[in-house]
Short mmCIF file of N, CA and C in Angstrom, two decimals:
data_model
loop_
_atom_site.label_atom_id
_atom_site.label_comp_id
_atom_site.label_asym_id
_atom_site.label_seq_id
_atom_site.Cartn_x
_atom_site.Cartn_y
_atom_site.Cartn_z
N MET A 99 0.84 -1.18 0.00
CA MET A 99 0.00 0.00 0.00
C MET A 99 0.88 1.24 0.00
N ALA A 100 0.58 2.16 -0.87
CA ALA A 100 1.40 3.37 -1.03
C ALA A 100 1.09 4.35 0.09
N LYS A 101 2.14 5.08 0.46
CA LYS A 101 1.96 6.09 1.50
C LYS A 101 1.24 7.30 0.94
N ALA A 102 0.41 7.89 1.75
CA ALA A 102 -0.24 9.14 1.35
C ALA A 102 0.76 10.27 1.58
N LYS A 103 0.87 11.14 0.60
CA LYS A 103 1.82 12.24 0.72
C LYS A 103 1.30 13.28 1.70
N SER A 104 2.19 13.74 2.53
CA SER A 104 1.85 14.78 3.48
C SER A 104 1.79 16.12 2.77
N LYS A 105 0.89 16.97 3.18
CA LYS A 105 0.78 18.30 2.58
C LYS A 105 1.97 19.18 2.97
N LYS A 106 2.64 18.84 4.04
CA LYS A 106 3.77 19.65 4.49
C LYS A 106 5.04 19.35 3.71
N ARG A 107 5.04 18.24 2.98
CA ARG A 107 6.22 17.89 2.20
C ARG A 107 6.32 18.77 0.97
N GLY A 108 7.50 18.93 0.49
CA GLY A 108 7.73 19.71 -0.72
C GLY A 108 9.21 19.80 -0.99
N THR A 109 9.54 20.54 -1.97
CA THR A 109 10.96 20.70 -2.30
C THR A 109 11.61 21.63 -1.29
N ALA A 110 12.91 21.64 -1.31
CA ALA A 110 13.64 22.54 -0.40
C ALA A 110 13.30 23.99 -0.69
N ALA A 111 13.11 24.31 -1.97
CA ALA A 111 12.77 25.69 -2.34
C ALA A 111 11.41 26.08 -1.77
N THR A 112 10.46 25.14 -1.80
CA THR A 112 9.13 25.42 -1.25
C THR A 112 9.21 25.65 0.25
N ARG A 113 9.98 24.80 0.93
CA ARG A 113 10.12 24.97 2.38
C ARG A 113 10.78 26.30 2.71
N THR A 114 11.80 26.66 1.94
CA THR A 114 12.48 27.94 2.16
C THR A 114 11.53 29.10 1.93
N ALA A 115 10.73 29.01 0.88
CA ALA A 115 9.77 30.08 0.59
C ALA A 115 8.77 30.21 1.72
N ARG A 116 8.29 29.06 2.25
CA ARG A 116 7.33 29.11 3.37
C ARG A 116 7.97 29.77 4.59
N LYS A 117 9.24 29.42 4.86
CA LYS A 117 9.93 30.04 6.00
C LYS A 117 10.05 31.55 5.81
N ASN A 118 10.40 31.96 4.59
CA ASN A 118 10.54 33.39 4.32
C ASN A 118 9.22 34.13 4.52
N VAL A 119 8.14 33.53 4.04
CA VAL A 119 6.82 34.15 4.21
C VAL A 119 6.47 34.23 5.68
N ALA A 120 6.73 33.15 6.42
CA ALA A 120 6.43 33.15 7.85
C ALA A 120 7.24 34.23 8.57
N THR A 121 8.50 34.38 8.20
CA THR A 121 9.35 35.41 8.81
C THR A 121 8.82 36.80 8.51
N LEU A 122 8.39 37.03 7.27
CA LEU A 122 7.84 38.34 6.90
C LEU A 122 6.55 38.63 7.65
N VAL A 123 5.70 37.61 7.81
CA VAL A 123 4.44 37.81 8.54
C VAL A 123 4.74 38.15 10.00
N LYS A 124 5.68 37.43 10.61
CA LYS A 124 6.05 37.72 12.00
C LYS A 124 6.61 39.13 12.13
N ALA A 125 7.43 39.54 11.19
CA ALA A 125 8.02 40.88 11.24
C ALA A 125 6.94 41.95 11.11
N ALA A 126 5.96 41.72 10.23
CA ALA A 126 4.87 42.69 10.07
C ALA A 126 4.04 42.78 11.34
N GLU A 127 3.76 41.64 11.96
CA GLU A 127 3.00 41.65 13.21
C GLU A 127 3.78 42.37 14.31
N ALA A 128 5.08 42.14 14.36
CA ALA A 128 5.91 42.79 15.37
C ALA A 128 5.94 44.30 15.16
N ARG A 129 5.99 44.73 13.88
CA ARG A 129 5.96 46.17 13.59
C ARG A 129 4.65 46.80 14.04
N LYS A 130 3.55 46.07 13.84
CA LYS A 130 2.25 46.60 14.26
C LYS A 130 2.22 46.79 15.78
N ARG A 131 2.85 45.86 16.50
CA ARG A 131 2.89 45.96 17.95
C ARG A 131 3.93 46.98 18.43
N GLY A 132 4.79 47.43 17.50
CA GLY A 132 5.79 48.43 17.86
C GLY A 132 7.09 47.83 18.36
N LYS A 133 7.29 46.57 18.13
CA LYS A 133 8.52 45.91 18.56
C LYS A 133 9.34 45.53 17.34
N ALA A 134 10.65 45.37 17.56
CA ALA A 134 11.52 44.90 16.48
C ALA A 134 11.34 43.39 16.35
N ALA A 135 11.28 42.91 15.15
CA ALA A 135 11.11 41.48 14.92
C ALA A 135 12.40 40.75 15.26
N PRO A 136 12.28 39.58 15.90
CA PRO A 136 13.50 38.83 16.22
C PRO A 136 14.17 38.32 14.95
N GLY A 137 15.48 38.55 14.87
CA GLY A 137 16.24 38.04 13.73
C GLY A 137 15.94 38.73 12.42
N ASN A 138 15.49 39.99 12.50
CA ASN A 138 15.17 40.68 11.24
C ASN A 138 16.44 41.04 10.49
N GLU A 139 16.29 41.50 9.26
CA GLU A 139 17.44 41.75 8.39
C GLU A 139 18.37 42.83 8.94
N VAL A 140 17.83 43.84 9.59
CA VAL A 140 18.68 44.91 10.09
C VAL A 140 19.63 44.36 11.14
N ALA A 141 19.12 43.49 12.01
CA ALA A 141 19.97 42.93 13.05
C ALA A 141 21.01 41.98 12.45
N ARG A 142 20.61 41.20 11.44
CA ARG A 142 21.53 40.21 10.87
C ARG A 142 22.61 40.84 10.01
N THR A 143 22.26 41.82 9.19
CA THR A 143 23.22 42.36 8.23
C THR A 143 23.94 43.59 8.73
N GLY A 144 23.46 44.19 9.80
CA GLY A 144 24.08 45.42 10.26
C GLY A 144 23.74 46.60 9.37
N GLN A 145 22.62 46.53 8.68
CA GLN A 145 22.22 47.58 7.74
C GLN A 145 22.05 48.92 8.44
N ALA A 146 21.53 48.91 9.66
CA ALA A 146 21.29 50.17 10.35
C ALA A 146 22.60 50.91 10.59
N GLY A 147 23.66 50.19 10.90
CA GLY A 147 24.95 50.83 11.13
C GLY A 147 25.48 51.52 9.89
N ARG A 148 25.31 50.89 8.74
CA ARG A 148 25.78 51.50 7.50
C ARG A 148 24.94 52.71 7.15
N ASP A 149 23.63 52.60 7.36
CA ASP A 149 22.77 53.71 6.99
C ASP A 149 22.88 54.88 7.96
N ALA A 150 23.39 54.64 9.16
CA ALA A 150 23.56 55.73 10.09
C ALA A 150 24.53 56.76 9.53
N GLU A 151 25.51 56.27 8.77
CA GLU A 151 26.46 57.19 8.14
C GLU A 151 25.78 58.04 7.08
N ASP A 152 24.72 57.51 6.46
CA ASP A 152 24.04 58.18 5.36
C ASP A 152 22.91 59.08 5.83
N GLY A 153 22.83 59.41 7.08
CA GLY A 153 21.80 60.31 7.55
C GLY A 153 21.01 59.75 8.71
N GLY A 154 21.35 58.59 9.20
CA GLY A 154 20.72 58.05 10.38
C GLY A 154 19.40 57.36 10.14
N LYS A 155 18.93 57.29 8.93
CA LYS A 155 17.66 56.64 8.67
C LYS A 155 17.92 55.18 8.32
N PRO A 156 17.22 54.25 8.98
CA PRO A 156 17.48 52.84 8.73
C PRO A 156 16.94 52.36 7.40
N GLY A 157 17.69 51.46 6.76
CA GLY A 157 17.25 50.72 5.59
C GLY A 157 16.58 51.50 4.50
N ARG A 158 15.43 51.00 4.08
CA ARG A 158 14.74 51.55 2.92
C ARG A 158 14.02 52.86 3.23
N ARG A 159 13.87 53.20 4.47
CA ARG A 159 13.11 54.41 4.83
C ARG A 159 13.75 55.69 4.30
N ARG A 160 15.07 55.70 4.19
CA ARG A 160 15.72 56.94 3.75
C ARG A 160 15.34 57.28 2.32
N TRP A 161 14.92 56.32 1.52
CA TRP A 161 14.55 56.58 0.13
C TRP A 161 13.10 57.02 0.01
N LYS A 162 12.26 56.61 0.96
CA LYS A 162 10.83 56.93 0.90
C LYS A 162 10.57 58.43 0.90
N GLU A 163 11.36 59.14 1.67
CA GLU A 163 11.12 60.58 1.85
C GLU A 163 11.59 61.41 0.66
N LEU A 164 12.40 60.85 -0.21
CA LEU A 164 12.95 61.60 -1.33
C LEU A 164 12.01 61.58 -2.53
N SER A 165 11.86 62.74 -3.15
CA SER A 165 11.06 62.81 -4.37
C SER A 165 11.88 62.27 -5.54
N THR A 166 11.23 62.10 -6.66
CA THR A 166 11.93 61.61 -7.85
C THR A 166 13.02 62.58 -8.28
N ASP A 167 12.72 63.89 -8.20
CA ASP A 167 13.74 64.88 -8.56
C ASP A 167 14.94 64.82 -7.63
N GLN A 168 14.68 64.62 -6.34
CA GLN A 168 15.78 64.51 -5.39
C GLN A 168 16.61 63.25 -5.66
N LEU A 169 15.92 62.16 -6.02
CA LEU A 169 16.64 60.93 -6.36
C LEU A 169 17.50 61.12 -7.60
N ARG A 170 16.97 61.85 -8.59
CA ARG A 170 17.75 62.10 -9.80
C ARG A 170 18.98 62.96 -9.48
N THR A 171 18.83 63.93 -8.58
CA THR A 171 19.96 64.75 -8.16
C THR A 171 21.00 63.89 -7.45
N LEU A 172 20.54 63.00 -6.57
CA LEU A 172 21.43 62.09 -5.87
C LEU A 172 22.11 61.14 -6.85
N TYR A 173 21.38 60.73 -7.87
CA TYR A 173 21.94 59.87 -8.94
C TYR A 173 23.12 60.57 -9.61
N VAL A 174 22.94 61.85 -9.94
CA VAL A 174 24.02 62.62 -10.58
C VAL A 174 25.22 62.73 -9.64
N GLU A 175 24.96 62.95 -8.34
CA GLU A 175 26.05 63.06 -7.37
C GLU A 175 26.84 61.75 -7.26
N LYS A 176 26.12 60.63 -7.17
CA LYS A 176 26.76 59.34 -6.93
C LYS A 176 27.39 58.74 -8.19
N LEU A 177 26.71 58.90 -9.35
CA LEU A 177 27.19 58.26 -10.57
C LEU A 177 27.94 59.19 -11.49
N GLY A 178 27.83 60.50 -11.28
CA GLY A 178 28.59 61.44 -12.09
C GLY A 178 28.07 61.65 -13.50
N ARG A 179 26.82 61.29 -13.74
CA ARG A 179 26.21 61.49 -15.06
C ARG A 179 24.70 61.62 -14.88
N PRO A 180 24.04 62.33 -15.78
CA PRO A 180 22.59 62.50 -15.66
C PRO A 180 21.83 61.27 -16.13
N THR A 181 20.56 61.22 -15.78
CA THR A 181 19.68 60.16 -16.25
C THR A 181 18.34 60.75 -16.65
N ALA A 182 17.70 60.14 -17.61
CA ALA A 182 16.37 60.59 -18.03
C ALA A 182 15.28 59.79 -17.33
N SER A 183 15.67 58.81 -16.53
CA SER A 183 14.69 57.93 -15.89
C SER A 183 13.94 58.66 -14.78
N ASP A 184 12.66 58.34 -14.65
CA ASP A 184 11.89 58.84 -13.52
C ASP A 184 11.29 57.67 -12.74
N ASP A 185 11.84 56.49 -12.94
CA ASP A 185 11.42 55.28 -12.22
C ASP A 185 12.14 55.25 -10.88
N ARG A 186 11.39 55.43 -9.80
CA ARG A 186 11.97 55.50 -8.46
C ARG A 186 12.77 54.24 -8.11
N ASN A 187 12.18 53.08 -8.40
CA ASN A 187 12.86 51.83 -8.05
C ASN A 187 14.20 51.70 -8.76
N TYR A 188 14.25 52.07 -10.03
CA TYR A 188 15.51 52.02 -10.79
C TYR A 188 16.53 52.99 -10.18
N LEU A 189 16.09 54.21 -9.89
CA LEU A 189 17.01 55.21 -9.36
C LEU A 189 17.60 54.76 -8.03
N VAL A 190 16.75 54.24 -7.14
CA VAL A 190 17.23 53.77 -5.84
C VAL A 190 18.20 52.61 -6.03
N TRP A 191 17.84 51.66 -6.89
CA TRP A 191 18.70 50.51 -7.14
C TRP A 191 20.06 50.95 -7.68
N LYS A 192 20.05 51.85 -8.65
CA LYS A 192 21.30 52.26 -9.28
C LYS A 192 22.18 53.02 -8.29
N ILE A 193 21.58 53.86 -7.45
CA ILE A 193 22.35 54.60 -6.45
C ILE A 193 22.98 53.63 -5.46
N ARG A 194 22.20 52.64 -5.01
CA ARG A 194 22.73 51.64 -4.08
C ARG A 194 23.88 50.87 -4.70
N GLU A 195 23.71 50.47 -5.96
CA GLU A 195 24.77 49.72 -6.64
C GLU A 195 26.03 50.57 -6.79
N ALA A 196 25.87 51.87 -7.03
CA ALA A 196 27.03 52.76 -7.13
C ALA A 196 27.73 52.87 -5.77
N GLU A 197 26.94 52.94 -4.70
CA GLU A 197 27.52 53.02 -3.36
C GLU A 197 28.31 51.75 -3.03
N LYS A 198 27.83 50.61 -3.51
CA LYS A 198 28.51 49.34 -3.26
C LYS A 198 29.72 49.15 -4.18
N GLY A 199 29.78 49.94 -5.25
CA GLY A 199 30.87 49.81 -6.21
C GLY A 199 30.62 48.77 -7.28
N ASN A 200 29.35 48.44 -7.52
CA ASN A 200 29.02 47.39 -8.49
C ASN A 200 28.75 47.91 -9.90
N VAL A 201 28.65 49.23 -10.07
CA VAL A 201 28.40 49.78 -11.41
C VAL A 201 29.46 50.85 -11.70
N PRO A 202 29.79 51.06 -12.96
CA PRO A 202 30.78 52.08 -13.30
C PRO A 202 30.27 53.48 -12.96
N VAL A 203 31.15 54.29 -12.43
CA VAL A 203 30.81 55.66 -12.04
C VAL A 203 31.55 56.61 -12.96
N GLY A 204 30.90 57.71 -13.30
CA GLY A 204 31.52 58.70 -14.18
C GLY A 204 30.80 58.76 -15.50
N PRO A 205 31.14 59.75 -16.30
CA PRO A 205 30.45 59.89 -17.59
C PRO A 205 30.75 58.71 -18.51
N THR A 206 29.74 58.33 -19.26
CA THR A 206 29.93 57.23 -20.21
C THR A 206 30.47 57.79 -21.51
N THR A 207 31.30 57.01 -22.16
CA THR A 207 31.83 57.43 -23.46
C THR A 207 30.86 56.98 -24.53
N ARG A 208 30.56 57.88 -25.41
CA ARG A 208 29.62 57.58 -26.49
C ARG A 208 30.37 57.25 -27.76
N ARG A 209 29.71 57.32 -28.84
CA ARG A 209 30.27 56.94 -30.13
C ARG A 209 31.55 57.72 -30.44
N LEU A 210 32.42 57.08 -31.16
CA LEU A 210 33.68 57.72 -31.54
C LEU A 210 33.50 58.72 -32.66
N PHE A 211 32.38 58.63 -33.38
CA PHE A 211 32.19 59.48 -34.54
C PHE A 211 30.71 59.82 -34.67
N GLU A 212 30.45 60.86 -35.42
CA GLU A 212 29.08 61.28 -35.70
C GLU A 212 28.70 60.78 -37.09
N GLY A 213 27.43 60.68 -37.33
CA GLY A 213 26.98 60.29 -38.66
C GLY A 213 26.63 58.82 -38.74
N PRO A 214 26.27 58.40 -39.94
CA PRO A 214 25.86 57.01 -40.12
C PRO A 214 27.04 56.05 -39.96
N ALA A 215 26.72 54.84 -39.54
CA ALA A 215 27.75 53.83 -39.34
C ALA A 215 27.32 52.55 -40.04
N ALA A 216 28.27 51.75 -40.42
CA ALA A 216 28.01 50.46 -41.04
C ALA A 216 28.72 49.38 -40.23
N ALA A 217 28.08 48.24 -40.10
CA ALA A 217 28.67 47.12 -39.37
C ALA A 217 29.50 46.27 -40.32
N VAL A 218 30.62 45.77 -39.81
CA VAL A 218 31.48 44.89 -40.58
C VAL A 218 31.51 43.55 -39.85
N THR A 219 31.12 42.50 -40.53
CA THR A 219 31.10 41.17 -39.93
C THR A 219 32.34 40.41 -40.38
N VAL A 220 33.04 39.85 -39.42
CA VAL A 220 34.25 39.08 -39.71
C VAL A 220 34.13 37.75 -38.97
N LYS A 221 34.45 36.66 -39.64
CA LYS A 221 34.37 35.33 -39.02
C LYS A 221 35.76 34.77 -38.80
N PHE A 222 35.96 34.17 -37.63
CA PHE A 222 37.21 33.51 -37.29
C PHE A 222 36.88 32.20 -36.60
N GLU A 223 37.86 31.32 -36.52
CA GLU A 223 37.70 30.08 -35.78
C GLU A 223 37.60 30.40 -34.29
N GLU A 224 36.86 29.57 -33.57
CA GLU A 224 36.68 29.80 -32.13
C GLU A 224 38.00 29.74 -31.38
N THR A 225 38.88 28.84 -31.77
CA THR A 225 40.17 28.74 -31.07
C THR A 225 40.99 30.01 -31.24
N PHE A 226 40.91 30.62 -32.44
CA PHE A 226 41.61 31.88 -32.66
C PHE A 226 41.02 32.97 -31.78
N LEU A 227 39.68 33.03 -31.71
CA LEU A 227 39.03 34.08 -30.91
C LEU A 227 39.35 33.93 -29.43
N ASP A 228 39.46 32.70 -28.94
CA ASP A 228 39.85 32.51 -27.54
C ASP A 228 41.23 33.09 -27.28
N ALA A 229 42.17 32.81 -28.18
CA ALA A 229 43.52 33.35 -28.04
C ALA A 229 43.52 34.87 -28.21
N PHE A 230 42.70 35.37 -29.14
CA PHE A 230 42.60 36.81 -29.39
C PHE A 230 42.05 37.54 -28.16
N ASP A 231 41.01 36.97 -27.55
CA ASP A 231 40.43 37.57 -26.34
C ASP A 231 41.44 37.58 -25.20
N ALA A 232 42.22 36.52 -25.08
CA ALA A 232 43.25 36.47 -24.04
C ALA A 232 44.31 37.55 -24.29
N ALA A 233 44.68 37.74 -25.56
CA ALA A 233 45.65 38.79 -25.90
C ALA A 233 45.09 40.17 -25.59
N ALA A 234 43.81 40.38 -25.89
CA ALA A 234 43.18 41.67 -25.60
C ALA A 234 43.19 41.94 -24.10
N LYS A 235 42.87 40.93 -23.33
CA LYS A 235 42.85 41.08 -21.87
C LYS A 235 44.26 41.37 -21.35
N ASP A 236 45.25 40.65 -21.88
CA ASP A 236 46.65 40.88 -21.47
C ASP A 236 47.11 42.29 -21.79
N ASP A 237 46.62 42.84 -22.89
CA ASP A 237 47.00 44.20 -23.29
C ASP A 237 46.15 45.27 -22.59
N GLY A 238 45.26 44.86 -21.70
CA GLY A 238 44.50 45.82 -20.90
C GLY A 238 43.20 46.30 -21.51
N PHE A 239 42.69 45.61 -22.49
CA PHE A 239 41.42 46.00 -23.11
C PHE A 239 40.27 45.24 -22.47
N LYS A 240 39.15 45.93 -22.29
CA LYS A 240 37.98 45.31 -21.69
C LYS A 240 37.11 44.61 -22.72
N SER A 241 37.23 45.03 -23.98
CA SER A 241 36.37 44.44 -25.00
C SER A 241 37.18 44.05 -26.23
N ARG A 242 36.66 43.08 -26.93
CA ARG A 242 37.27 42.63 -28.17
C ARG A 242 37.23 43.74 -29.21
N LEU A 243 36.10 44.46 -29.27
CA LEU A 243 35.95 45.52 -30.27
C LEU A 243 36.96 46.65 -30.05
N GLY A 244 37.17 47.02 -28.80
CA GLY A 244 38.17 48.05 -28.51
C GLY A 244 39.56 47.64 -28.96
N TYR A 245 39.87 46.37 -28.76
CA TYR A 245 41.17 45.84 -29.18
C TYR A 245 41.29 45.85 -30.70
N ILE A 246 40.23 45.45 -31.38
CA ILE A 246 40.24 45.45 -32.85
C ILE A 246 40.42 46.87 -33.38
N ARG A 247 39.70 47.84 -32.80
CA ARG A 247 39.84 49.24 -33.24
C ARG A 247 41.27 49.72 -33.06
N ASP A 248 41.86 49.40 -31.91
CA ASP A 248 43.23 49.82 -31.64
C ASP A 248 44.20 49.21 -32.66
N LEU A 249 44.03 47.93 -32.94
CA LEU A 249 44.91 47.27 -33.90
C LEU A 249 44.74 47.85 -35.30
N ILE A 250 43.51 48.13 -35.71
CA ILE A 250 43.28 48.72 -37.03
C ILE A 250 43.92 50.11 -37.10
N GLY A 251 43.72 50.90 -36.04
CA GLY A 251 44.29 52.25 -36.02
C GLY A 251 45.80 52.23 -36.11
N LYS A 252 46.44 51.35 -35.35
CA LYS A 252 47.91 51.27 -35.39
C LYS A 252 48.40 50.73 -36.73
N GLY A 253 47.65 49.80 -37.30
CA GLY A 253 48.02 49.29 -38.63
C GLY A 253 47.94 50.37 -39.69
N LEU A 254 46.92 51.22 -39.60
CA LEU A 254 46.80 52.33 -40.55
C LEU A 254 47.93 53.34 -40.37
N GLN A 255 48.33 53.60 -39.12
CA GLN A 255 49.44 54.52 -38.87
C GLN A 255 50.73 53.99 -39.48
N VAL A 256 50.99 52.71 -39.33
CA VAL A 256 52.20 52.10 -39.88
C VAL A 256 52.23 52.24 -41.39
N ARG A 257 51.08 52.17 -42.02
CA ARG A 257 51.00 52.25 -43.48
C ARG A 257 50.88 53.68 -43.98
N GLY A 258 51.01 54.66 -43.08
CA GLY A 258 50.99 56.06 -43.48
C GLY A 258 49.60 56.65 -43.70
N ARG A 259 48.60 56.04 -43.17
CA ARG A 259 47.22 56.54 -43.29
C ARG A 259 46.79 57.19 -41.98
N SER A 260 47.44 58.29 -41.63
CA SER A 260 47.22 58.96 -40.34
C SER A 260 45.81 59.49 -40.18
N GLU A 261 45.22 60.02 -41.25
CA GLU A 261 43.86 60.57 -41.16
C GLU A 261 42.86 59.48 -40.82
N LEU A 262 42.96 58.35 -41.50
CA LEU A 262 42.06 57.24 -41.20
C LEU A 262 42.31 56.69 -39.80
N ALA A 263 43.57 56.60 -39.41
CA ALA A 263 43.91 56.11 -38.08
C ALA A 263 43.31 57.00 -37.00
N ALA A 264 43.34 58.31 -37.22
CA ALA A 264 42.78 59.25 -36.24
C ALA A 264 41.27 59.04 -36.09
N LYS A 265 40.59 58.73 -37.20
CA LYS A 265 39.15 58.48 -37.13
C LYS A 265 38.84 57.20 -36.36
N VAL A 266 39.66 56.19 -36.54
CA VAL A 266 39.43 54.92 -35.86
C VAL A 266 39.77 55.02 -34.38
N LEU A 267 40.88 55.68 -34.07
CA LEU A 267 41.34 55.76 -32.69
C LEU A 267 40.63 56.83 -31.88
N GLY A 268 39.95 57.74 -32.55
CA GLY A 268 39.21 58.78 -31.83
C GLY A 268 40.02 59.92 -31.50
#
């Protein structure tokens, strides 16, 4: 005779999700009563200590009080470039990521040239591209395309085509 499956059984992910929901419900009930929830995220991660440096407001509350315009101003201060976004969640996320050092800060470089552009497709063997990418990384380039542009520019200079090289190299 087969065993009847218990309703409490499930995958590890399901059990984890149930625990997370239970923890959130307990925290919400504790907030209603005016008490700190046991084992909440602020206590575990030390978030309040970090946010004290940023104005003394714990966790996510410091963002609630800021308007979208204030967030955009803070975005410019932290990232060093303007944004056209008015999505509060994106602005808060991007500012936090900049504070953590997870996103590039400073003005972004745009196209090397103005006007229409055409794409050039070149095919190589995968083994060659692996070696090429390793060479680009060794030479300090972050992208394959940047390395290719540099090589084309230097090749044009060697052949006496300085004007073309200047256009490629920027």
